Tab-separated table of C-alpha atoms in Angstrom:
chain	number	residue	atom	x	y	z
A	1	UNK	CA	267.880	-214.538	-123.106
A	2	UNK	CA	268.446	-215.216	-119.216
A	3	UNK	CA	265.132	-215.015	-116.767
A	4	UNK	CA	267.449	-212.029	-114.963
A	5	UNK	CA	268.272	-210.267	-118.381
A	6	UNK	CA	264.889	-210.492	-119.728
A	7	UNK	CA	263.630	-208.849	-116.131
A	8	UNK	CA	265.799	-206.057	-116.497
A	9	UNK	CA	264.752	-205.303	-120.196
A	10	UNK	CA	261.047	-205.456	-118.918
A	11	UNK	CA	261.751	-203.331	-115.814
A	12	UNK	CA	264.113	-200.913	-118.634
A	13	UNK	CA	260.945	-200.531	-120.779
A	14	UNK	CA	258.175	-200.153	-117.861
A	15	UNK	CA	260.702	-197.092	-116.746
A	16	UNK	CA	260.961	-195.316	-120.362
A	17	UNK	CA	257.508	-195.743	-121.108
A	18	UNK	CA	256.461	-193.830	-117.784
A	19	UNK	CA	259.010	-191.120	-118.283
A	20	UNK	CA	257.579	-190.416	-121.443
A	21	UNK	CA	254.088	-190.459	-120.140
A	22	UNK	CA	255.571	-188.054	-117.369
A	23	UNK	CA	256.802	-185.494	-120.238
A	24	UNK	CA	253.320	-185.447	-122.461
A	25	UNK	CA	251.484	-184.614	-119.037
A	26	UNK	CA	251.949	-182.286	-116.316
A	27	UNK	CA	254.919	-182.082	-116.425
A	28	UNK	CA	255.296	-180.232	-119.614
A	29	UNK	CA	253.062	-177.480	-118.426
A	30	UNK	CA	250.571	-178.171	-121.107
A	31	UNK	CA	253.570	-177.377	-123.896
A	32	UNK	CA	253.298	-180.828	-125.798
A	33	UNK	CA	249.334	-180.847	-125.898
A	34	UNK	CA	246.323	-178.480	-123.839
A	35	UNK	CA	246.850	-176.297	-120.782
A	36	UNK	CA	244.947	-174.160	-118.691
A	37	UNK	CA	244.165	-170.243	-119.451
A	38	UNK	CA	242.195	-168.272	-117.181
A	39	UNK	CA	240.323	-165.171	-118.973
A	40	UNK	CA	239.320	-162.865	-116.459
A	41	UNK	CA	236.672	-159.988	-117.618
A	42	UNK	CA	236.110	-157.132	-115.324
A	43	UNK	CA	231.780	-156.591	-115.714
A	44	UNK	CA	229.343	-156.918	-118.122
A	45	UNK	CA	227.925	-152.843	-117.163
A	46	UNK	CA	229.412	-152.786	-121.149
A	47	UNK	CA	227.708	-155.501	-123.071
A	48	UNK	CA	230.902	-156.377	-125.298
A	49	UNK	CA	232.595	-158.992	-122.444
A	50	UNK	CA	229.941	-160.945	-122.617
A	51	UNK	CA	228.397	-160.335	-126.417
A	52	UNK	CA	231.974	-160.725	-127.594
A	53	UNK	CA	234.921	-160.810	-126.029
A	54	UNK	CA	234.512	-164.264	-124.199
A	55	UNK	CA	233.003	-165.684	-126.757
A	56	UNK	CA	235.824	-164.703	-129.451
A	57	UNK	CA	238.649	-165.242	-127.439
A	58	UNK	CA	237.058	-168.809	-126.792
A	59	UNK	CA	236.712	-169.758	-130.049
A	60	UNK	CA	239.772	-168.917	-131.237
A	61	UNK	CA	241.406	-170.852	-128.564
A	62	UNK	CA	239.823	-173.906	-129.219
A	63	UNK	CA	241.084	-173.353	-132.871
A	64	UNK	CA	244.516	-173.032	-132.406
A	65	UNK	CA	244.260	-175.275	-129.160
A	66	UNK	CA	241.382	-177.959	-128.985
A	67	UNK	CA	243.214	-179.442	-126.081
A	68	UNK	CA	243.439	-176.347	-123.907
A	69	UNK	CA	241.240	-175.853	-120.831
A	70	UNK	CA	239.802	-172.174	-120.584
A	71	UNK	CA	238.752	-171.189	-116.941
A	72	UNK	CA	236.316	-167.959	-116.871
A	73	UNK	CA	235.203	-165.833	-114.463
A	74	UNK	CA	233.349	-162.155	-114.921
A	75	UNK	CA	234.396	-159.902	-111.556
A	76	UNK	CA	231.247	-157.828	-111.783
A	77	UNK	CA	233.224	-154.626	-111.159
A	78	UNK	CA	234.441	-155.993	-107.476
A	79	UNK	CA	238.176	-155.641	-107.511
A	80	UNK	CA	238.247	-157.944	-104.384
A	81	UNK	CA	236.301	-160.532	-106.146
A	82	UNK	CA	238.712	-160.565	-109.107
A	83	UNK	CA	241.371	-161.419	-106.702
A	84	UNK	CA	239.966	-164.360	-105.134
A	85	UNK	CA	238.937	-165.270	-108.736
A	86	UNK	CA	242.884	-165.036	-109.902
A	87	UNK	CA	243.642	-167.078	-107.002
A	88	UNK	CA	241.003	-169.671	-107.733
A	89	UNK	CA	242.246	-169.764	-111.255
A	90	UNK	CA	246.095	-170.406	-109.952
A	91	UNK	CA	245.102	-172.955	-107.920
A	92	UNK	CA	243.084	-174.499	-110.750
A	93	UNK	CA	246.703	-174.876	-112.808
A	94	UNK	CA	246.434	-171.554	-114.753
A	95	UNK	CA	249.186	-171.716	-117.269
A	96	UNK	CA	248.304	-168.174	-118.376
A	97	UNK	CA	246.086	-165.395	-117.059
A	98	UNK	CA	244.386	-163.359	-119.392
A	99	UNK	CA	243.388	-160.522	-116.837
A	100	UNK	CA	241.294	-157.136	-117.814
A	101	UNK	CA	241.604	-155.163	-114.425
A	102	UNK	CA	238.526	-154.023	-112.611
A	103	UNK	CA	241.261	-151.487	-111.138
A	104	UNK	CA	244.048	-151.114	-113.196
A	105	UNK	CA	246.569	-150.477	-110.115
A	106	UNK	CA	244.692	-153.106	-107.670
A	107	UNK	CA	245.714	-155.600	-110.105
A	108	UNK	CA	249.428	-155.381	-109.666
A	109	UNK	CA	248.624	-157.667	-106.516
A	110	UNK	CA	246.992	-160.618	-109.063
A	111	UNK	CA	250.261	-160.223	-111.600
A	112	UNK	CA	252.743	-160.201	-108.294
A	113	UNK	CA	250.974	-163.645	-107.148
A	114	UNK	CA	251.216	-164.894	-110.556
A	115	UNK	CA	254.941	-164.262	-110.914
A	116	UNK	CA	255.511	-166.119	-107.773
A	117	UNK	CA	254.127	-168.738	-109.308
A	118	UNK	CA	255.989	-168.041	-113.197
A	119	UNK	CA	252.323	-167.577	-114.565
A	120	UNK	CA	252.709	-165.100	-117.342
A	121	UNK	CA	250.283	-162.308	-117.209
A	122	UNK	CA	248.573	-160.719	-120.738
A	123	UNK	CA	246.699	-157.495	-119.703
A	124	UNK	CA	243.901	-157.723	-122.023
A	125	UNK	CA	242.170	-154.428	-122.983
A	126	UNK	CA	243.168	-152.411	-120.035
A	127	UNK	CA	246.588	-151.589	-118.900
A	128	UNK	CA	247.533	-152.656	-115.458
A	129	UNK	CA	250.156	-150.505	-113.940
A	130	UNK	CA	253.178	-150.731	-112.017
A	131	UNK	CA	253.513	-154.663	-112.568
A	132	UNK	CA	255.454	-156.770	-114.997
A	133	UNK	CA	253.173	-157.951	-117.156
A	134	UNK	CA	254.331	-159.915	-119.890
A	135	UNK	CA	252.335	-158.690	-122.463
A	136	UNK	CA	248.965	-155.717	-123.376
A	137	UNK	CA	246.873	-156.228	-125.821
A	138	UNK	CA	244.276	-153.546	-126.691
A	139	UNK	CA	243.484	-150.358	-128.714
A	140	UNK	CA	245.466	-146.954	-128.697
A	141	UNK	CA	243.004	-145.113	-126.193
A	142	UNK	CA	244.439	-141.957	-126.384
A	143	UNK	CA	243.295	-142.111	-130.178
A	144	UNK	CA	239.767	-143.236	-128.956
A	145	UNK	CA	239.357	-140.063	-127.000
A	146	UNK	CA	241.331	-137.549	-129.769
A	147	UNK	CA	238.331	-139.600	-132.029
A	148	UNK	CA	235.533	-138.486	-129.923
A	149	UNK	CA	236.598	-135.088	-128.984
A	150	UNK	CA	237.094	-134.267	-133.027
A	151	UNK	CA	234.131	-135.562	-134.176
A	152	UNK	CA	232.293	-133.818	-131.428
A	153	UNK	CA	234.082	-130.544	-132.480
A	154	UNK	CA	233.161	-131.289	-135.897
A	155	UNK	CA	229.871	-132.063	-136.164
A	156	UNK	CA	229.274	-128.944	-133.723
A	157	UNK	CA	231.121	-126.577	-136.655
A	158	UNK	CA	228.973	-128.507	-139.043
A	159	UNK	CA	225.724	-127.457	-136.888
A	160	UNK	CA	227.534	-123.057	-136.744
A	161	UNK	CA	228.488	-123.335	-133.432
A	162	UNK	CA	231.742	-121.965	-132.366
A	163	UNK	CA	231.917	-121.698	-128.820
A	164	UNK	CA	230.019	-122.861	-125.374
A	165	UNK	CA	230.133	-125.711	-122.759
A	166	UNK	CA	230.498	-129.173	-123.560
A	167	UNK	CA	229.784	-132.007	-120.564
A	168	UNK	CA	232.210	-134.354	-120.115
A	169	UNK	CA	231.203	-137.683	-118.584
A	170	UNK	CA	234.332	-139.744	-118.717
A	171	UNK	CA	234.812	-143.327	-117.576
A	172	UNK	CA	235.528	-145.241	-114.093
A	173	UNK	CA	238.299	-143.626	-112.271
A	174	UNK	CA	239.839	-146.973	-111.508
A	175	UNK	CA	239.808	-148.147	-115.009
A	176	UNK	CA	243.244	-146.914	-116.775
A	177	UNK	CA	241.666	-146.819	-120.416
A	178	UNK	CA	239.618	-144.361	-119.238
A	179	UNK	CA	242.787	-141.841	-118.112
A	180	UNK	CA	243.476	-142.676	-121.436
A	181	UNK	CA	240.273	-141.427	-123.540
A	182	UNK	CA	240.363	-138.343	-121.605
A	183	UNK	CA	243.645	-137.513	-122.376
A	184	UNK	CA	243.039	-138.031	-125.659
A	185	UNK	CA	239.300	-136.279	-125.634
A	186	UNK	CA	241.300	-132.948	-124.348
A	187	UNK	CA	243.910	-132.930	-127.255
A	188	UNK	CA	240.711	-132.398	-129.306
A	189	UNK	CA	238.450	-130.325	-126.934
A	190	UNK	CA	241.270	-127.873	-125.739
A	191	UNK	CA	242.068	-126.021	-128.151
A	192	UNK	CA	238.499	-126.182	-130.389
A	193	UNK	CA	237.000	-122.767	-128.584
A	194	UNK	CA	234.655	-124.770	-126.475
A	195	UNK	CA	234.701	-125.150	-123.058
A	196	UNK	CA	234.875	-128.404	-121.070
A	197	UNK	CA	232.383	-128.795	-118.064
A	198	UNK	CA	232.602	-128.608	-114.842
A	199	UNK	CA	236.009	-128.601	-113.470
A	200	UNK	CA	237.312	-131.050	-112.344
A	201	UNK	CA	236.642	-133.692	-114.828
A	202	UNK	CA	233.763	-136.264	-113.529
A	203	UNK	CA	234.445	-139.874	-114.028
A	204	UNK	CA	231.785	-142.206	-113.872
A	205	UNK	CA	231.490	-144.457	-110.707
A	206	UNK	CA	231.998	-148.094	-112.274
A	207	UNK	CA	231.028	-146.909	-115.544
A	208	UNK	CA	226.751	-147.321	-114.589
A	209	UNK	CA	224.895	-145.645	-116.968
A	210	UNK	CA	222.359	-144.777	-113.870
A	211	UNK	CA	225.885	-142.347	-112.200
A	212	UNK	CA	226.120	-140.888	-115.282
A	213	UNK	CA	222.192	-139.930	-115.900
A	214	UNK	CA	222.000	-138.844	-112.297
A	215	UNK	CA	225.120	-136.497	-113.203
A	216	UNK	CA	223.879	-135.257	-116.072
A	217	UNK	CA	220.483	-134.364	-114.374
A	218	UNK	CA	222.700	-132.498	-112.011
A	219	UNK	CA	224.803	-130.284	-115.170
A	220	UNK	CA	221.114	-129.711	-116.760
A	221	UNK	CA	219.873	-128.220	-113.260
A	222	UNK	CA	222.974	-126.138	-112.380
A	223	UNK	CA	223.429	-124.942	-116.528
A	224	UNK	CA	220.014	-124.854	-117.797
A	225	UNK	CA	218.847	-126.749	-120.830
A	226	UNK	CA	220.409	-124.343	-123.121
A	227	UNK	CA	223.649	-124.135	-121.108
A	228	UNK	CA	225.688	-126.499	-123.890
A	229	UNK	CA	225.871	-127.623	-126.900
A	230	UNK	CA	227.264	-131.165	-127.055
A	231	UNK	CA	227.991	-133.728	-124.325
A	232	UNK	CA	231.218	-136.341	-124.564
A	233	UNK	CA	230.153	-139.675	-123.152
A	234	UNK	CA	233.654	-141.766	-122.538
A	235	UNK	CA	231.620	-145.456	-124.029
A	236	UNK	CA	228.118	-145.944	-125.019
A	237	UNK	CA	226.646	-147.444	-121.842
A	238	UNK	CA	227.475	-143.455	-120.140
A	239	UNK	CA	225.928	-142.235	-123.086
A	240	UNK	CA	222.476	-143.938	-123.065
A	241	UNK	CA	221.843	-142.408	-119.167
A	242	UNK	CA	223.248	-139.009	-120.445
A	243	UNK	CA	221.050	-138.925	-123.088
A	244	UNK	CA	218.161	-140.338	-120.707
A	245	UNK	CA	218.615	-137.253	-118.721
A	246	UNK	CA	218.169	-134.869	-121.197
A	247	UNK	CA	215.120	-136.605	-122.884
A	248	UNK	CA	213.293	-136.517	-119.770
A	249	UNK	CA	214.522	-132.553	-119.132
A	250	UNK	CA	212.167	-131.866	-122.526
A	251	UNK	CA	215.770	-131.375	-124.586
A	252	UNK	CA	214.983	-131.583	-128.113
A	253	UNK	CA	216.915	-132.343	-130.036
A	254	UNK	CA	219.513	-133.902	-128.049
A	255	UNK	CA	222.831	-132.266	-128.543
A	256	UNK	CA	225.409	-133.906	-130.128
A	257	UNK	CA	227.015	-136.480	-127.938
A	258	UNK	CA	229.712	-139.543	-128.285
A	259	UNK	CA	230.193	-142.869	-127.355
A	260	UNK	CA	232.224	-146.095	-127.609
A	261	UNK	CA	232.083	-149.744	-127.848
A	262	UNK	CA	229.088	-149.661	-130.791
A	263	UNK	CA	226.792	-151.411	-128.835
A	264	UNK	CA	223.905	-152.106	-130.510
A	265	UNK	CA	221.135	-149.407	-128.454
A	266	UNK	CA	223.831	-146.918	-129.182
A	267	UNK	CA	223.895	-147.851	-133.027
A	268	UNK	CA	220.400	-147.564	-132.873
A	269	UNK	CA	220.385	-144.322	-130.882
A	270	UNK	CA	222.708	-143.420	-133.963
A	271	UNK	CA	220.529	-144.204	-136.547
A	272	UNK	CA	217.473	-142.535	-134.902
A	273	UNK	CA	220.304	-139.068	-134.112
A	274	UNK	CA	219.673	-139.296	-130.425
A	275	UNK	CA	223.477	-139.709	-130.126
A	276	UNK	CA	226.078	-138.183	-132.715
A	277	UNK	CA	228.784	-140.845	-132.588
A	278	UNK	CA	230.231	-144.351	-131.300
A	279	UNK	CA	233.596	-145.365	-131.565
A	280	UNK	CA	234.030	-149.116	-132.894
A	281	UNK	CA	236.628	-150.637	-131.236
A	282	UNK	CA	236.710	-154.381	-133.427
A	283	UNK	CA	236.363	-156.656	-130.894
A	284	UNK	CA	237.634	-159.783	-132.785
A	285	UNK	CA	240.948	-158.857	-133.910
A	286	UNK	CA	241.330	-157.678	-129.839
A	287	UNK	CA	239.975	-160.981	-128.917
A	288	UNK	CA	242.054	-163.043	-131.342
A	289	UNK	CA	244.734	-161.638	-130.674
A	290	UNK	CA	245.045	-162.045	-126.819
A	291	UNK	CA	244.305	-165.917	-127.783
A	292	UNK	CA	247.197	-166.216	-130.095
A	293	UNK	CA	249.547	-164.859	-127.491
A	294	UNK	CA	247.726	-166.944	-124.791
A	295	UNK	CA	247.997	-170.022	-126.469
A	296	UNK	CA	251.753	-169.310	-127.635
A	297	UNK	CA	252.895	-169.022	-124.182
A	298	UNK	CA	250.769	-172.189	-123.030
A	299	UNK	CA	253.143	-173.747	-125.627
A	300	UNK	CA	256.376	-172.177	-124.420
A	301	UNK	CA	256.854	-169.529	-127.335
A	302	UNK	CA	257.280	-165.910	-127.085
A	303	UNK	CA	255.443	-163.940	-129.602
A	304	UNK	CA	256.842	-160.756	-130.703
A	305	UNK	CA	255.958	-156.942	-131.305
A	306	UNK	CA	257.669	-154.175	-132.235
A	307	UNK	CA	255.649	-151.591	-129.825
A	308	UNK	CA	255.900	-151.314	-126.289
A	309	UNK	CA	253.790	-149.836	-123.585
A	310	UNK	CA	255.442	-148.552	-120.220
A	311	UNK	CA	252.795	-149.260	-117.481
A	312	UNK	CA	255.457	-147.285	-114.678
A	313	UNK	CA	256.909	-150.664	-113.858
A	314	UNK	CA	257.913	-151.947	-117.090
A	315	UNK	CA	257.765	-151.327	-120.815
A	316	UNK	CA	255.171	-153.676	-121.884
A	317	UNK	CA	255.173	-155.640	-125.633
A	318	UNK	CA	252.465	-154.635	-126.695
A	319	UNK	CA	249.659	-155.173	-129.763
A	320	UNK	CA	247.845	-151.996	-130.354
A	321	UNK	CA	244.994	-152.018	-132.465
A	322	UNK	CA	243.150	-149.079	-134.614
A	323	UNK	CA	239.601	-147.566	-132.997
A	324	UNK	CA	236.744	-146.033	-135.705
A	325	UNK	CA	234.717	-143.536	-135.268
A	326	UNK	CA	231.181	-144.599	-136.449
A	327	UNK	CA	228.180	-142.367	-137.375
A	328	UNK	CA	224.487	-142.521	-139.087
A	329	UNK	CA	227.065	-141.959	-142.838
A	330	UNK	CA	229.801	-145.324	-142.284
A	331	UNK	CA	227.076	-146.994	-140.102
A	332	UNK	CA	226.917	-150.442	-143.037
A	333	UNK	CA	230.529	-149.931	-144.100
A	334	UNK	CA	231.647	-150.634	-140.396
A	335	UNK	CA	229.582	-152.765	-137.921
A	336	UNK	CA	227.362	-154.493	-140.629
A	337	UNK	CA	230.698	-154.904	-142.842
A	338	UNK	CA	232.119	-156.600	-139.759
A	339	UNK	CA	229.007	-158.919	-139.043
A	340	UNK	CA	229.060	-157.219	-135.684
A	341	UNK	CA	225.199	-156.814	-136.505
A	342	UNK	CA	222.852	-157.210	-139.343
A	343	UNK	CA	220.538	-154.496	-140.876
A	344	UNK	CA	217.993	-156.702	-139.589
A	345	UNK	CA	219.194	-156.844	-135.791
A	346	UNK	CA	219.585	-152.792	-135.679
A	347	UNK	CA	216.409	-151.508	-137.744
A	348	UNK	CA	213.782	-152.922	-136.105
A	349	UNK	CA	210.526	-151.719	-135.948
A	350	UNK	CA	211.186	-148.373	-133.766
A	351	UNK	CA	213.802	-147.796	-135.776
A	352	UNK	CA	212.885	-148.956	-139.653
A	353	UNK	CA	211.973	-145.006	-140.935
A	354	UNK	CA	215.278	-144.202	-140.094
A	355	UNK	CA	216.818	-146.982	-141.137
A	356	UNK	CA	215.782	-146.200	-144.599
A	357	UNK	CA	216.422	-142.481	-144.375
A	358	UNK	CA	219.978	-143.352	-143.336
A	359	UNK	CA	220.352	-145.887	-146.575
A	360	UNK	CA	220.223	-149.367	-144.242
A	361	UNK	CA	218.167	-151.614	-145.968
């Protein structure tokens, strides 16, 4: 072979071998190997980001993905501060954002900036609204709510009551889901003979357990301590500072009253029958799932669903999971079931006597 032929073959083969370096890297937007995906939790007011979510969705992620990159940030209930964490994340080469909305409308600014960009958007948990999203992934909230308002209404039959005021604490006013479990609270609680209190419905400022004890000392005050007979707390976290309230008013026993999430005090606040009910929303399927999706579309697939959720922009494909309702009688065939917690990890001391009365041992 000629000096000049043997040139160009070298300079031929230089030029492939970079082109294909070129496709397996940046190029490729992380589809032939990793890529970047942003999670983006909203606070940790409700232990389960923290406890679970992040570390679920992580781990399943670096199953399906070892490769992939995930960039995490926790907004602390500051809408603004979720923004400039999006942003941050976009700039970092986001690939995907896996966004649960400290404000459910707010957010349609964090999925318009990722469009601009062709960043594909899963709203994890909470629906944002008016924005194309590309994909939800949570529980049917309505059903969470129609969960807490029956048992309420049942366990109140159960107890010969028929008829008076129940409180309703619901959840943040700028957190969708929490539209949601109201909606679905009332299909239970309208119609039962009892009376919702006060009107209008009170939402929880940022979901603090401390806004909803103060309110509740406020109902106590203005009804009496006799003036109802069962309180419906939107998640757990409301719960606890309801049922803080009326412990320190001298209320005993504490009138039935619901929760959500299962977090572990209210499990244990179950077992001891300071509150009625939790609703156990399984955290890893929820968690999984959203990592499945997210690492699909890092890879350039589109995963499918047959249901669809219309956020007043769009109708959203969507993966809708089943909630539980949880009390002191499904307590081990649930959460411990689940390995959410061990018998060990809810009946501690404080709470061992019950433990055993309630058949957790």
């Amino acid at each position: 072979m000629s000096s000049r032929r043997l040139a160009v073959a070298i300079t031929t083969a230089v030029l492939l071998a970079v082109g294909a370096a070129a496709c397996e890297s940046g190029d490729s937007g992380g589809k032939a190997g990793g890529g970047k995906i942003a999670l983006l939790l909203p606070e940790s007011q409700t232990t389960r980001y923290e406890q679970h979510d992040r570390p679920l969705f992580e781990a399943k992620v670096k199953q399906l993905c070892p490769d992939c990159e995930i960039i995490y940030s926790n907004a602390q209930q500051d809408q603004s501060r979720q923004q400039q964490q999006a942003e941050a994340a976009l700039n970092n080469g986001a690939q995907v954002l896996v966004l649960d909305p400290v404000d459910g409308a707010a957010a349609a600014t964090i999925v318009s900036l990722a469009k601009s960009k062709n960043v594909p958007v899963i709203s994890y948990d909470r629906l944002i609204q008016n924005a194309p999203v590309d994909y939800y992934i949570s529980f049917d909230n309505e059903r969470v709510g129609q969960l807490q308002g029956e048992s309420l209404v049942n366990r109140l039959k159960e107890l010969g009551k028929t008829s008076g005021n129940i409180v309703m604490i619901n959840g943040s006013p700028t957190d969708n889901n929490a539209k949601l479990f109201n909606k679905g609270a009332h299909s239970a609680l309208d119609t039962s003979g009892f009376k919702t209190v006060p009107t209008p419905d009170f939402f929880t400022p940022e979901w603090k357990p401390e806004n909803a004890q103060k309110f509740m000392e406020g109902q106590i005050a203005q009804l009496g301590k006799d003036g109802f007979v069962g309180v419906y707390a939107a998640n757990d976290g409301t719960a606890g500072g309801a049922i803080s309230a009326m412990r320190a008013a001298g209320i005993t026993p504490v009138p039935p009253t619901t929760g959500q999430d299962a977090e572990l005090a209210a499990i244990q606040r179950i077992v001891g029958g300071d509150q009625y009910m939790t609703v156990y929303k399984a955290f890893k399927p929820e968690a999984e799932q959203a990592a499945e999706v997210a690492v699909a579309l890092v890879k350039g697939e589109k995963p499918s669903t047959d249901r669809t959720v219309n956020n007043g922009a769009v109708d959203v494909p969507s993966f809708l999971l089943e909630p539980q309702a949880v009390t002191k009688d499904n307590i081990k065939q649930t959460v411990v079931a689940d390995n959410l917690y061990t018998v060990e990890q809810i009946c501690t001391s404080t709470y061992s006597a019950a433990c055993q009365a309630a058949g957790l041992t």
